[in-house]
Amino acid sequence: MSGSVARARRRDRRVYVRSHPVLFVLLAAARRRPVLRIGRTLLVNDAGAYREVLTRLPLDRTAPGTTGGAARSALDATGHRDGGVLFDQEGTGHRAGRRDLAGSLGTDGVEHLRTTWRPLLARRLEPLAAGGEVDLVGLTRELSGTVVRALLGTAASASPAAVAEAAAHVAAASVRGELPGLRRRGARAAVARSTARLRELLGTGDDALPAMVAVAAVNTTVAAVPRAVAWCADAGLWEQAADDVLRGPLTDELLRVTVASPLLPRVAAADGTVGGCPVRAGDRLLLIARHAVDAHHGAPDALRPAAPELARLVFGAGPHTCPGARLARTLLADVLEALAPYRPVVVRAVVDRGAALPGWRTLTVRRGPAAHSPSEASR
C-alpha cells in the first residue's frame, strides 16, 4: 500500500473509530467470518450472504432497531401514523411511494436537479481560486438541502442549510432512540421535536413521505461526499477525477469505499438460512455493507474498479434497491469535476461524533500546489 493510500485510509478510519469505537472494534473482529451468530444476532459480512438477506429472506421491516422501525418511531413520536412511509418497505403504500419517487429520480429528473446544484457548487467553490478555504461539510449540507427542496417541490421559505440541519437532527435522534441498551431519558421527546421541526420547515403538510425522503437524502449525502473528497485529496486521485472517462468509475469506487450506510439492521420475519447458517424468525441481522463491498481493503481506483455487481451493493439489492442511486452518483461526479482543477488538499478534519452515519463535522480544503491557475479553474 502506497504512503498516500495508507494516509487516506487512516484518515477515513477515524470516522468510525472516533464516532462508534466499540461497534467498529466488534465488527472488525468478526469480519473474517462470512456469517457469525452471537446469540439471536447474526453478523453478515459476505457479499453473497448480504444479497441473500435482501432478496430471499422474509424480513420484518418495521421491527424495533431496524431502519423502518426508526422511521416509524420518528412518526409515531409526533402522533402521525402513516403506513405509506418509504422506509416501511412493505405494502401498496410503499410501492406507490417508491414509484412516485423513482419518477423524480430518473434521468430527466436528475438532470433537472442538476440545474439547482451546479450553480451553487460553482459559487461556493470560488474562494479556492483566490487561495481561500472551503468547508466541504457545510457545502454538502447546502447542496443536499437544495436538492431535497427541489425534489419535493416545497415552497417553504426555510433555507437549504436549515432543512439539512433539521434532517440530520431527526436521524441522530432516531438512531439514539433505537440503539440497544437502556432507553435514554427524553429520547422519544427529542425525536418528536426534531421530526416536527423538519416537517414544519418542509411545509408539506401531513404527508409523512417528504420528511423521510429528506432524512435519507441529507444524511447519506453529507456522510459520503466529504469522505470521498478526502480520499481524492489524500490518495492523489484528482487526475482521475479530472478525466471525463475515468470520473464515472471513480465515482462508483468512492461510493463503494465510503459506503455511507456501513451497517443495515434487519430482523428476520420467518425461518430460513443465510450463507448456510440457520435463521429463526425474530433473529436480528446486522448486514455489514462495509465488509460486503470490500471497502476495508485496497483503495478506490478507476483503472482497476471492483466488479459492478459488488459496487452496486452499497445501494442495496432486489426490489428495495435505493431509488436515489442515480442522484448520488451524479451529484458526487459533479462535485469531483468542480473540485478537480483546484487539486484540493485537506487542512482540517473533525469527526462528527453525534451524526447518525459515520462522517465529518468539518472537512476544510484549500487549493493544492498542483492546481491549475485560477483562470483555468474557472473555465
mmCIF file of C-alpha atoms in Angstrom:
data_model
loop_
_atom_site.group_PDB
_atom_site.id
_atom_site.type_symbol
_atom_site.label_atom_id
_atom_site.label_comp_id
_atom_site.label_asym_id
_atom_site.label_seq_id
_atom_site.Cartn_x
_atom_site.Cartn_y
_atom_site.Cartn_z
ATOM 1 C CA MET A 1 0.000 0.000 0.000
ATOM 2 C CA SER A 2 1.483 3.352 -1.034
ATOM 3 C CA GLY A 3 2.038 6.086 1.516
ATOM 4 C CA SER A 4 -0.715 8.271 0.070
ATOM 5 C CA VAL A 5 -3.256 5.430 0.113
ATOM 6 C CA ALA A 6 -2.277 4.480 3.665
ATOM 7 C CA ARG A 7 -2.737 8.106 4.731
ATOM 8 C CA ALA A 8 -6.147 8.241 3.067
ATOM 9 C CA ARG A 9 -7.282 5.041 4.734
ATOM 10 C CA ARG A 10 -6.044 6.156 8.168
ATOM 11 C CA ARG A 11 -7.982 9.400 7.879
ATOM 12 C CA ASP A 12 -11.142 7.636 6.733
ATOM 13 C CA ARG A 13 -10.956 5.096 9.572
ATOM 14 C CA ARG A 14 -11.215 7.988 12.019
ATOM 15 C CA VAL A 15 -14.900 8.496 11.207
ATOM 16 C CA TYR A 16 -15.576 5.000 12.563
ATOM 17 C CA VAL A 17 -13.051 4.834 15.386
ATOM 18 C CA ARG A 18 -13.958 8.207 16.897
ATOM 19 C CA SER A 19 -17.714 8.151 16.394
ATOM 20 C CA HIS A 20 -18.559 4.491 17.127
ATOM 21 C CA PRO A 21 -15.385 2.937 18.608
ATOM 22 C CA VAL A 22 -16.931 -0.080 20.361
ATOM 23 C CA LEU A 23 -19.058 -1.018 17.377
ATOM 24 C CA PHE A 24 -16.139 -0.634 14.970
ATOM 25 C CA VAL A 25 -13.885 -2.903 17.047
ATOM 26 C CA LEU A 26 -16.626 -5.539 17.320
ATOM 27 C CA LEU A 27 -17.321 -5.545 13.595
ATOM 28 C CA ALA A 28 -13.635 -5.583 12.664
ATOM 29 C CA ALA A 29 -13.009 -8.563 14.954
ATOM 30 C CA ALA A 30 -15.848 -10.532 13.339
ATOM 31 C CA ARG A 31 -15.244 -9.728 9.673
ATOM 32 C CA ARG A 32 -13.255 -12.878 8.847
ATOM 33 C CA ARG A 33 -16.422 -14.987 9.131
ATOM 34 C CA PRO A 34 -18.941 -14.756 6.246
ATOM 35 C CA VAL A 35 -21.793 -15.083 8.752
ATOM 36 C CA LEU A 36 -21.336 -15.108 12.516
ATOM 37 C CA ARG A 37 -24.059 -15.825 15.060
ATOM 38 C CA ILE A 38 -23.868 -14.204 18.501
ATOM 39 C CA GLY A 39 -26.950 -15.298 20.421
ATOM 40 C CA ARG A 40 -30.003 -14.186 18.420
ATOM 41 C CA THR A 41 -27.935 -11.804 16.282
ATOM 42 C CA LEU A 42 -26.219 -12.671 13.004
ATOM 43 C CA LEU A 43 -23.374 -10.550 11.644
ATOM 44 C CA VAL A 44 -23.418 -10.805 7.845
ATOM 45 C CA ASN A 45 -20.105 -9.885 6.186
ATOM 46 C CA ASP A 46 -20.087 -11.865 2.941
ATOM 47 C CA ALA A 47 -21.385 -10.241 -0.259
ATOM 48 C CA GLY A 48 -23.370 -13.322 -1.295
ATOM 49 C CA ALA A 49 -24.993 -13.696 2.117
ATOM 50 C CA TYR A 50 -25.678 -9.940 2.236
ATOM 51 C CA ARG A 51 -27.501 -10.152 -1.117
ATOM 52 C CA GLU A 52 -29.330 -13.279 0.026
ATOM 53 C CA VAL A 53 -30.813 -11.479 3.050
ATOM 54 C CA LEU A 54 -32.059 -8.585 0.944
ATOM 55 C CA THR A 55 -33.535 -10.679 -1.872
ATOM 56 C CA ARG A 56 -34.594 -14.067 -0.457
ATOM 57 C CA LEU A 57 -35.174 -13.920 3.288
ATOM 58 C CA PRO A 58 -38.546 -12.559 4.529
ATOM 59 C CA LEU A 59 -37.843 -9.517 6.698
ATOM 60 C CA ASP A 60 -39.805 -7.616 9.326
ATOM 61 C CA ARG A 61 -39.040 -4.143 8.019
ATOM 62 C CA THR A 62 -40.729 -2.198 10.817
ATOM 63 C CA ALA A 63 -39.265 -4.090 13.783
ATOM 64 C CA PRO A 64 -37.597 -2.027 16.537
ATOM 65 C CA GLY A 65 -33.936 -1.459 15.816
ATOM 66 C CA THR A 66 -34.324 -1.528 12.023
ATOM 67 C CA THR A 67 -34.271 1.376 9.564
ATOM 68 C CA GLY A 68 -38.016 1.094 9.072
ATOM 69 C CA GLY A 69 -38.526 0.860 12.815
ATOM 70 C CA ALA A 70 -36.566 4.061 13.383
ATOM 71 C CA ALA A 71 -38.627 5.852 10.720
ATOM 72 C CA ARG A 72 -41.876 4.572 12.207
ATOM 73 C CA SER A 73 -40.753 5.593 15.696
ATOM 74 C CA ALA A 74 -39.998 9.113 14.487
ATOM 75 C CA LEU A 75 -43.500 9.463 13.047
ATOM 76 C CA ASP A 76 -45.260 7.809 15.972
ATOM 77 C CA ALA A 77 -43.491 10.211 18.318
ATOM 78 C CA THR A 78 -45.312 13.081 16.613
ATOM 79 C CA GLY A 79 -48.652 11.256 16.698
ATOM 80 C CA HIS A 80 -48.541 10.614 12.948
ATOM 81 C CA ARG A 81 -49.266 7.069 11.791
ATOM 82 C CA ASP A 82 -48.949 6.604 8.053
ATOM 83 C CA GLY A 83 -48.450 3.126 6.601
ATOM 84 C CA GLY A 84 -47.116 4.602 3.386
ATOM 85 C CA VAL A 85 -43.764 5.685 4.772
ATOM 86 C CA LEU A 86 -40.961 4.851 2.355
ATOM 87 C CA PHE A 87 -38.804 3.032 4.903
ATOM 88 C CA ASP A 88 -41.551 0.625 5.975
ATOM 89 C CA GLN A 89 -40.672 -1.039 2.668
ATOM 90 C CA GLU A 90 -43.833 -3.111 2.582
ATOM 91 C CA GLY A 91 -47.296 -2.988 1.071
ATOM 92 C CA THR A 92 -49.058 -0.943 -1.575
ATOM 93 C CA GLY A 93 -48.265 2.371 0.126
ATOM 94 C CA HIS A 94 -44.566 1.636 -0.024
ATOM 95 C CA ARG A 95 -44.721 0.578 -3.677
ATOM 96 C CA ALA A 96 -46.704 3.681 -4.652
ATOM 97 C CA GLY A 97 -44.263 5.927 -2.788
ATOM 98 C CA ARG A 98 -41.289 4.324 -4.496
ATOM 99 C CA ARG A 99 -42.931 4.654 -7.937
ATOM 100 C CA ASP A 100 -43.554 8.362 -7.420
ATOM 101 C CA LEU A 101 -40.035 8.926 -6.147
ATOM 102 C CA ALA A 102 -38.472 6.860 -8.933
ATOM 103 C CA GLY A 103 -40.134 9.113 -11.489
ATOM 104 C CA SER A 104 -38.471 12.161 -9.957
ATOM 105 C CA LEU A 105 -35.115 10.383 -9.746
ATOM 106 C CA GLY A 106 -34.933 9.085 -13.301
ATOM 107 C CA THR A 107 -32.683 10.515 -15.997
ATOM 108 C CA ASP A 108 -34.819 13.576 -16.713
ATOM 109 C CA GLY A 109 -35.500 14.219 -13.044
ATOM 110 C CA VAL A 110 -31.831 14.135 -12.084
ATOM 111 C CA GLU A 111 -30.905 16.391 -14.990
ATOM 112 C CA HIS A 112 -33.427 18.909 -13.690
ATOM 113 C CA LEU A 113 -31.975 18.670 -10.186
ATOM 114 C CA ARG A 114 -28.507 19.365 -11.594
ATOM 115 C CA THR A 115 -29.696 22.821 -12.653
ATOM 116 C CA THR A 116 -30.245 23.603 -8.955
ATOM 117 C CA TRP A 117 -26.948 22.333 -7.561
ATOM 118 C CA ARG A 118 -24.389 23.163 -10.266
ATOM 119 C CA PRO A 119 -24.627 26.981 -9.924
ATOM 120 C CA LEU A 120 -24.467 26.638 -6.143
ATOM 121 C CA LEU A 121 -21.426 24.399 -6.388
ATOM 122 C CA ALA A 122 -19.576 26.812 -8.668
ATOM 123 C CA ARG A 123 -20.370 29.792 -6.435
ATOM 124 C CA ARG A 124 -19.390 28.119 -3.180
ATOM 125 C CA LEU A 125 -16.050 26.910 -4.575
ATOM 126 C CA GLU A 126 -14.967 30.368 -5.776
ATOM 127 C CA PRO A 127 -12.802 31.003 -2.657
ATOM 128 C CA LEU A 128 -10.460 28.202 -3.743
ATOM 129 C CA ALA A 129 -9.418 30.158 -6.838
ATOM 130 C CA ALA A 130 -8.233 33.020 -4.621
ATOM 131 C CA GLY A 131 -6.323 30.741 -2.246
ATOM 132 C CA GLY A 132 -9.135 30.604 0.309
ATOM 133 C CA GLU A 133 -10.620 27.641 2.150
ATOM 134 C CA VAL A 134 -13.947 25.799 1.835
ATOM 135 C CA ASP A 135 -15.636 23.530 4.364
ATOM 136 C CA LEU A 136 -16.921 20.593 2.323
ATOM 137 C CA VAL A 137 -19.347 19.528 5.054
ATOM 138 C CA GLY A 138 -21.068 22.911 5.104
ATOM 139 C CA LEU A 139 -21.164 22.947 1.313
ATOM 140 C CA THR A 140 -22.598 19.424 1.156
ATOM 141 C CA ARG A 141 -25.308 20.296 3.672
ATOM 142 C CA GLU A 142 -26.341 23.224 1.488
ATOM 143 C CA LEU A 143 -26.241 21.061 -1.635
ATOM 144 C CA SER A 144 -28.335 18.307 -0.051
ATOM 145 C CA GLY A 145 -30.872 20.779 1.337
ATOM 146 C CA THR A 146 -31.165 22.389 -2.093
ATOM 147 C CA VAL A 147 -31.721 19.020 -3.749
ATOM 148 C CA VAL A 148 -34.342 17.994 -1.188
ATOM 149 C CA ARG A 149 -36.311 21.214 -1.637
ATOM 150 C CA ALA A 150 -36.259 20.820 -5.428
ATOM 151 C CA LEU A 151 -37.042 17.103 -5.302
ATOM 152 C CA LEU A 152 -40.039 17.583 -3.027
ATOM 153 C CA GLY A 153 -41.217 20.723 -4.789
ATOM 154 C CA THR A 154 -41.603 22.509 -1.480
ATOM 155 C CA ALA A 155 -42.404 26.201 -1.498
ATOM 156 C CA ALA A 156 -41.233 26.640 2.083
ATOM 157 C CA SER A 157 -39.054 29.654 2.784
ATOM 158 C CA ALA A 158 -36.602 27.735 5.000
ATOM 159 C CA SER A 159 -33.008 27.811 3.771
ATOM 160 C CA PRO A 160 -31.437 24.637 2.346
ATOM 161 C CA ALA A 161 -28.950 24.618 5.232
ATOM 162 C CA ALA A 162 -31.792 24.761 7.786
ATOM 163 C CA VAL A 163 -33.587 21.857 6.093
ATOM 164 C CA ALA A 164 -30.383 19.803 6.056
ATOM 165 C CA GLU A 165 -29.655 20.545 9.707
ATOM 166 C CA ALA A 166 -33.176 19.540 10.749
ATOM 167 C CA ALA A 167 -32.944 16.285 8.754
ATOM 168 C CA ALA A 168 -29.622 15.498 10.435
ATOM 169 C CA HIS A 169 -31.166 16.049 13.867
ATOM 170 C CA VAL A 170 -34.050 13.665 13.076
ATOM 171 C CA ALA A 171 -31.651 10.913 12.011
ATOM 172 C CA ALA A 172 -29.362 11.365 15.002
ATOM 173 C CA ALA A 173 -32.233 11.429 17.489
ATOM 174 C CA SER A 174 -33.892 8.388 15.886
ATOM 175 C CA VAL A 175 -30.682 6.351 15.961
ATOM 176 C CA ARG A 176 -30.043 7.240 19.609
ATOM 177 C CA GLY A 177 -33.575 6.157 20.447
ATOM 178 C CA GLU A 178 -33.211 2.817 18.655
ATOM 179 C CA LEU A 179 -29.779 1.773 19.927
ATOM 180 C CA PRO A 180 -29.790 -1.347 22.106
ATOM 181 C CA GLY A 181 -29.481 -0.965 25.838
ATOM 182 C CA LEU A 182 -31.245 1.188 28.365
ATOM 183 C CA ARG A 183 -33.782 3.608 26.931
ATOM 184 C CA ARG A 184 -32.272 7.068 27.008
ATOM 185 C CA ARG A 185 -34.217 9.615 29.031
ATOM 186 C CA GLY A 186 -36.013 12.038 26.737
ATOM 187 C CA ALA A 187 -35.124 10.112 23.550
ATOM 188 C CA ARG A 188 -38.714 9.894 22.321
ATOM 189 C CA ALA A 189 -39.351 13.575 23.029
ATOM 190 C CA ALA A 190 -36.182 14.522 21.157
ATOM 191 C CA VAL A 191 -37.314 12.515 18.132
ATOM 192 C CA ALA A 192 -40.734 14.174 18.246
ATOM 193 C CA ARG A 193 -39.285 17.686 18.411
ATOM 194 C CA SER A 194 -36.804 17.044 15.602
ATOM 195 C CA THR A 195 -39.380 15.457 13.318
ATOM 196 C CA ALA A 196 -41.947 18.186 13.910
ATOM 197 C CA ARG A 197 -39.329 20.831 13.181
ATOM 198 C CA LEU A 198 -38.331 19.189 9.895
ATOM 199 C CA ARG A 199 -41.907 18.854 8.710
ATOM 200 C CA GLU A 200 -42.550 22.472 9.588
ATOM 201 C CA LEU A 201 -39.522 23.596 7.565
ATOM 202 C CA LEU A 202 -40.549 21.472 4.588
ATOM 203 C CA GLY A 203 -44.072 22.852 4.667
ATOM 204 C CA THR A 204 -45.523 19.688 3.120
ATOM 205 C CA GLY A 205 -48.475 19.241 5.476
ATOM 206 C CA ASP A 206 -49.408 15.863 6.949
ATOM 207 C CA ASP A 207 -47.697 13.725 4.318
ATOM 208 C CA ALA A 208 -45.027 11.643 6.060
ATOM 209 C CA LEU A 209 -43.046 10.705 2.964
ATOM 210 C CA PRO A 210 -41.302 14.081 2.352
ATOM 211 C CA ALA A 211 -39.725 14.130 5.807
ATOM 212 C CA MET A 212 -38.404 10.597 5.440
ATOM 213 C CA VAL A 213 -37.014 11.341 1.952
ATOM 214 C CA ALA A 214 -35.281 14.409 3.362
ATOM 215 C CA VAL A 215 -33.730 12.413 6.202
ATOM 216 C CA ALA A 216 -32.378 9.746 3.840
ATOM 217 C CA ALA A 217 -31.101 12.126 1.168
ATOM 218 C CA VAL A 218 -29.415 14.595 3.501
ATOM 219 C CA ASN A 219 -27.715 12.148 5.830
ATOM 220 C CA THR A 220 -26.291 9.818 3.183
ATOM 221 C CA THR A 221 -25.072 12.744 1.071
ATOM 222 C CA VAL A 222 -23.430 14.575 3.962
ATOM 223 C CA ALA A 223 -21.770 11.344 5.091
ATOM 224 C CA ALA A 224 -20.465 10.306 1.661
ATOM 225 C CA VAL A 225 -19.371 13.401 -0.265
ATOM 226 C CA PRO A 226 -16.824 14.901 2.186
ATOM 227 C CA ARG A 227 -15.300 11.462 2.800
ATOM 228 C CA ALA A 228 -14.969 10.917 -0.952
ATOM 229 C CA VAL A 229 -13.250 14.302 -1.353
ATOM 230 C CA ALA A 230 -10.838 13.462 1.470
ATOM 231 C CA TRP A 231 -9.943 10.184 -0.268
ATOM 232 C CA CYS A 232 -9.199 12.040 -3.515
ATOM 233 C CA ALA A 233 -7.060 14.612 -1.716
ATOM 234 C CA ASP A 234 -5.084 12.141 0.395
ATOM 235 C CA ALA A 235 -4.649 9.368 -2.191
ATOM 236 C CA GLY A 236 -3.848 11.669 -5.114
ATOM 237 C CA LEU A 237 -6.891 10.825 -7.215
ATOM 238 C CA TRP A 238 -7.530 14.256 -8.731
ATOM 239 C CA GLU A 239 -6.138 13.248 -12.134
ATOM 240 C CA GLN A 240 -8.775 10.530 -12.336
ATOM 241 C CA ALA A 241 -11.445 12.954 -11.127
ATOM 242 C CA ALA A 242 -10.485 15.398 -13.892
ATOM 243 C CA ASP A 243 -10.726 12.755 -16.616
ATOM 244 C CA ASP A 244 -14.154 12.625 -18.295
ATOM 245 C CA VAL A 245 -13.768 8.888 -18.963
ATOM 246 C CA LEU A 246 -12.446 7.865 -15.542
ATOM 247 C CA ARG A 247 -14.677 10.107 -13.421
ATOM 248 C CA GLY A 248 -17.660 7.747 -13.604
ATOM 249 C CA PRO A 249 -15.769 4.626 -12.485
ATOM 250 C CA LEU A 250 -14.003 6.689 -9.805
ATOM 251 C CA THR A 251 -17.355 7.907 -8.502
ATOM 252 C CA ASP A 252 -18.592 4.325 -8.162
ATOM 253 C CA GLU A 253 -15.360 3.319 -6.437
ATOM 254 C CA LEU A 254 -15.568 6.189 -3.953
ATOM 255 C CA LEU A 255 -19.195 5.370 -3.138
ATOM 256 C CA ARG A 256 -18.168 1.749 -2.591
ATOM 257 C CA VAL A 257 -15.226 2.547 -0.318
ATOM 258 C CA THR A 258 -17.013 5.237 1.714
ATOM 259 C CA VAL A 259 -20.280 3.210 1.843
ATOM 260 C CA ALA A 260 -22.360 5.915 3.514
ATOM 261 C CA SER A 261 -24.595 3.400 5.327
ATOM 262 C CA PRO A 262 -21.995 0.892 6.555
ATOM 263 C CA LEU A 263 -24.430 -1.213 8.583
ATOM 264 C CA LEU A 264 -28.042 -2.164 7.820
ATOM 265 C CA PRO A 265 -30.012 -3.568 10.771
ATOM 266 C CA ARG A 266 -32.752 -6.010 9.808
ATOM 267 C CA VAL A 267 -34.970 -8.586 11.562
ATOM 268 C CA ALA A 268 -35.990 -11.963 10.082
ATOM 269 C CA ALA A 269 -39.752 -12.397 9.632
ATOM 270 C CA ALA A 270 -39.546 -16.156 9.027
ATOM 271 C CA ASP A 271 -37.192 -19.090 9.402
ATOM 272 C CA GLY A 272 -34.583 -19.577 6.686
ATOM 273 C CA THR A 273 -30.868 -19.744 6.031
ATOM 274 C CA VAL A 274 -28.222 -17.124 5.266
ATOM 275 C CA GLY A 275 -24.847 -18.211 3.949
ATOM 276 C CA GLY A 276 -25.650 -21.730 5.139
ATOM 277 C CA CYS A 277 -26.395 -20.503 8.680
ATOM 278 C CA PRO A 278 -29.906 -21.278 10.045
ATOM 279 C CA VAL A 279 -32.044 -18.223 10.810
ATOM 280 C CA ARG A 280 -35.103 -18.146 13.045
ATOM 281 C CA ALA A 281 -37.964 -15.690 12.841
ATOM 282 C CA GLY A 282 -37.139 -12.748 15.103
ATOM 283 C CA ASP A 283 -33.373 -13.079 14.729
ATOM 284 C CA ARG A 284 -31.583 -9.770 14.379
ATOM 285 C CA LEU A 285 -29.422 -9.413 11.262
ATOM 286 C CA LEU A 286 -26.623 -6.871 11.092
ATOM 287 C CA LEU A 287 -25.707 -6.508 7.418
ATOM 288 C CA ILE A 288 -22.190 -5.105 7.329
ATOM 289 C CA ALA A 289 -22.164 -3.306 3.986
ATOM 290 C CA ARG A 290 -18.619 -2.070 4.601
ATOM 291 C CA HIS A 291 -17.340 -5.650 4.595
ATOM 292 C CA ALA A 292 -19.693 -6.987 1.912
ATOM 293 C CA VAL A 293 -18.402 -4.485 -0.680
ATOM 294 C CA ASP A 294 -14.781 -4.926 0.454
ATOM 295 C CA ALA A 295 -14.496 -1.278 1.478
ATOM 296 C CA HIS A 296 -11.936 -2.116 4.176
ATOM 297 C CA HIS A 297 -9.344 -3.387 1.663
ATOM 298 C CA GLY A 298 -7.445 -1.662 -1.116
ATOM 299 C CA ALA A 299 -8.336 1.793 -2.363
ATOM 300 C CA PRO A 300 -10.731 3.360 -4.868
ATOM 301 C CA ASP A 301 -9.172 3.161 -8.325
ATOM 302 C CA ALA A 302 -10.979 3.919 -11.592
ATOM 303 C CA LEU A 303 -8.324 1.965 -13.514
ATOM 304 C CA ARG A 304 -8.980 -1.232 -11.531
ATOM 305 C CA PRO A 305 -12.541 -0.918 -10.222
ATOM 306 C CA ALA A 306 -14.443 -3.563 -8.302
ATOM 307 C CA ALA A 307 -16.984 -5.648 -10.191
ATOM 308 C CA PRO A 308 -20.192 -3.647 -10.816
ATOM 309 C CA GLU A 309 -22.392 -6.200 -9.036
ATOM 310 C CA LEU A 310 -20.259 -5.751 -5.915
ATOM 311 C CA ALA A 311 -20.117 -1.949 -6.065
ATOM 312 C CA ARG A 312 -23.893 -1.717 -6.532
ATOM 313 C CA LEU A 313 -24.500 -3.410 -3.174
ATOM 314 C CA VAL A 314 -23.927 -0.058 -1.427
ATOM 315 C CA PHE A 315 -27.401 0.829 -2.733
ATOM 316 C CA GLY A 316 -28.995 -2.438 -1.620
ATOM 317 C CA ALA A 317 -30.309 -5.262 -3.779
ATOM 318 C CA GLY A 318 -33.517 -6.561 -5.298
ATOM 319 C CA PRO A 319 -36.831 -4.674 -5.142
ATOM 320 C CA HIS A 320 -35.610 -2.473 -2.290
ATOM 321 C CA THR A 321 -32.571 -1.032 -4.060
ATOM 322 C CA CYS A 322 -32.174 2.636 -3.146
ATOM 323 C CA PRO A 323 -34.089 4.780 -5.686
ATOM 324 C CA GLY A 324 -31.570 7.596 -5.199
ATOM 325 C CA ALA A 325 -28.579 5.723 -6.673
ATOM 326 C CA ARG A 326 -28.511 7.749 -9.899
ATOM 327 C CA LEU A 327 -28.804 11.001 -7.963
ATOM 328 C CA ALA A 328 -25.955 10.038 -5.615
ATOM 329 C CA ARG A 329 -23.618 9.131 -8.479
ATOM 330 C CA THR A 330 -24.415 12.260 -10.478
ATOM 331 C CA LEU A 331 -24.044 14.644 -7.546
ATOM 332 C CA LEU A 332 -20.706 13.197 -6.437
ATOM 333 C CA ALA A 333 -19.386 13.182 -10.018
ATOM 334 C CA ASP A 334 -20.282 16.864 -10.375
ATOM 335 C CA VAL A 335 -18.561 17.699 -7.079
ATOM 336 C CA LEU A 336 -15.403 15.880 -8.203
ATOM 337 C CA GLU A 337 -15.437 17.607 -11.588
ATOM 338 C CA ALA A 338 -15.822 21.033 -9.978
ATOM 339 C CA LEU A 339 -13.021 20.395 -7.468
ATOM 340 C CA ALA A 340 -10.530 18.659 -9.766
ATOM 341 C CA PRO A 341 -8.944 21.819 -11.270
ATOM 342 C CA TYR A 342 -8.014 23.020 -7.771
ATOM 343 C CA ARG A 343 -6.425 19.676 -6.719
ATOM 344 C CA PRO A 344 -7.541 20.453 -3.129
ATOM 345 C CA VAL A 345 -5.688 19.319 -0.015
ATOM 346 C CA VAL A 346 -7.271 18.781 3.401
ATOM 347 C CA VAL A 347 -6.234 21.340 6.010
ATOM 348 C CA ARG A 348 -8.677 20.444 8.812
ATOM 349 C CA ALA A 349 -10.859 17.410 9.545
ATOM 350 C CA VAL A 350 -13.056 16.909 12.616
ATOM 351 C CA VAL A 351 -15.189 13.795 13.125
ATOM 352 C CA ASP A 352 -18.913 14.250 13.771
ATOM 353 C CA ARG A 353 -19.437 12.174 16.922
ATOM 354 C CA GLY A 354 -23.170 12.845 17.072
ATOM 355 C CA ALA A 355 -24.226 12.056 13.493
ATOM 356 C CA ALA A 356 -26.376 9.074 12.563
ATOM 357 C CA LEU A 357 -23.850 7.935 9.943
ATOM 358 C CA PRO A 358 -20.028 7.990 10.212
ATOM 359 C CA GLY A 359 -18.713 11.211 8.735
ATOM 360 C CA TRP A 360 -17.002 14.549 9.226
ATOM 361 C CA ARG A 361 -18.336 17.528 11.160
ATOM 362 C CA THR A 362 -15.778 19.728 9.394
ATOM 363 C CA LEU A 363 -13.619 18.967 6.363
ATOM 364 C CA THR A 364 -11.787 22.099 5.241
ATOM 365 C CA VAL A 365 -9.867 22.126 1.963
ATOM 366 C CA ARG A 366 -7.796 24.638 0.031
ATOM 367 C CA ARG A 367 -6.217 24.710 -3.398
ATOM 368 C CA GLY A 368 -3.300 22.333 -3.682
ATOM 369 C CA PRO A 369 0.175 23.030 -5.081
ATOM 370 C CA ALA A 370 -0.632 21.057 -8.275
ATOM 371 C CA ALA A 371 -3.734 23.127 -9.031
ATOM 372 C CA HIS A 372 -4.338 24.807 -12.356
ATOM 373 C CA SER A 373 -4.134 28.579 -12.489
ATOM 374 C CA PRO A 374 -7.245 30.443 -11.275
ATOM 375 C CA SER A 375 -8.167 31.313 -14.866
ATOM 376 C CA GLU A 376 -8.021 27.659 -15.915
ATOM 377 C CA ALA A 377 -10.005 26.548 -12.866
ATOM 378 C CA SER A 378 -12.787 28.994 -13.592
ATOM 379 C CA ARG A 379 -13.345 27.921 -17.191
#
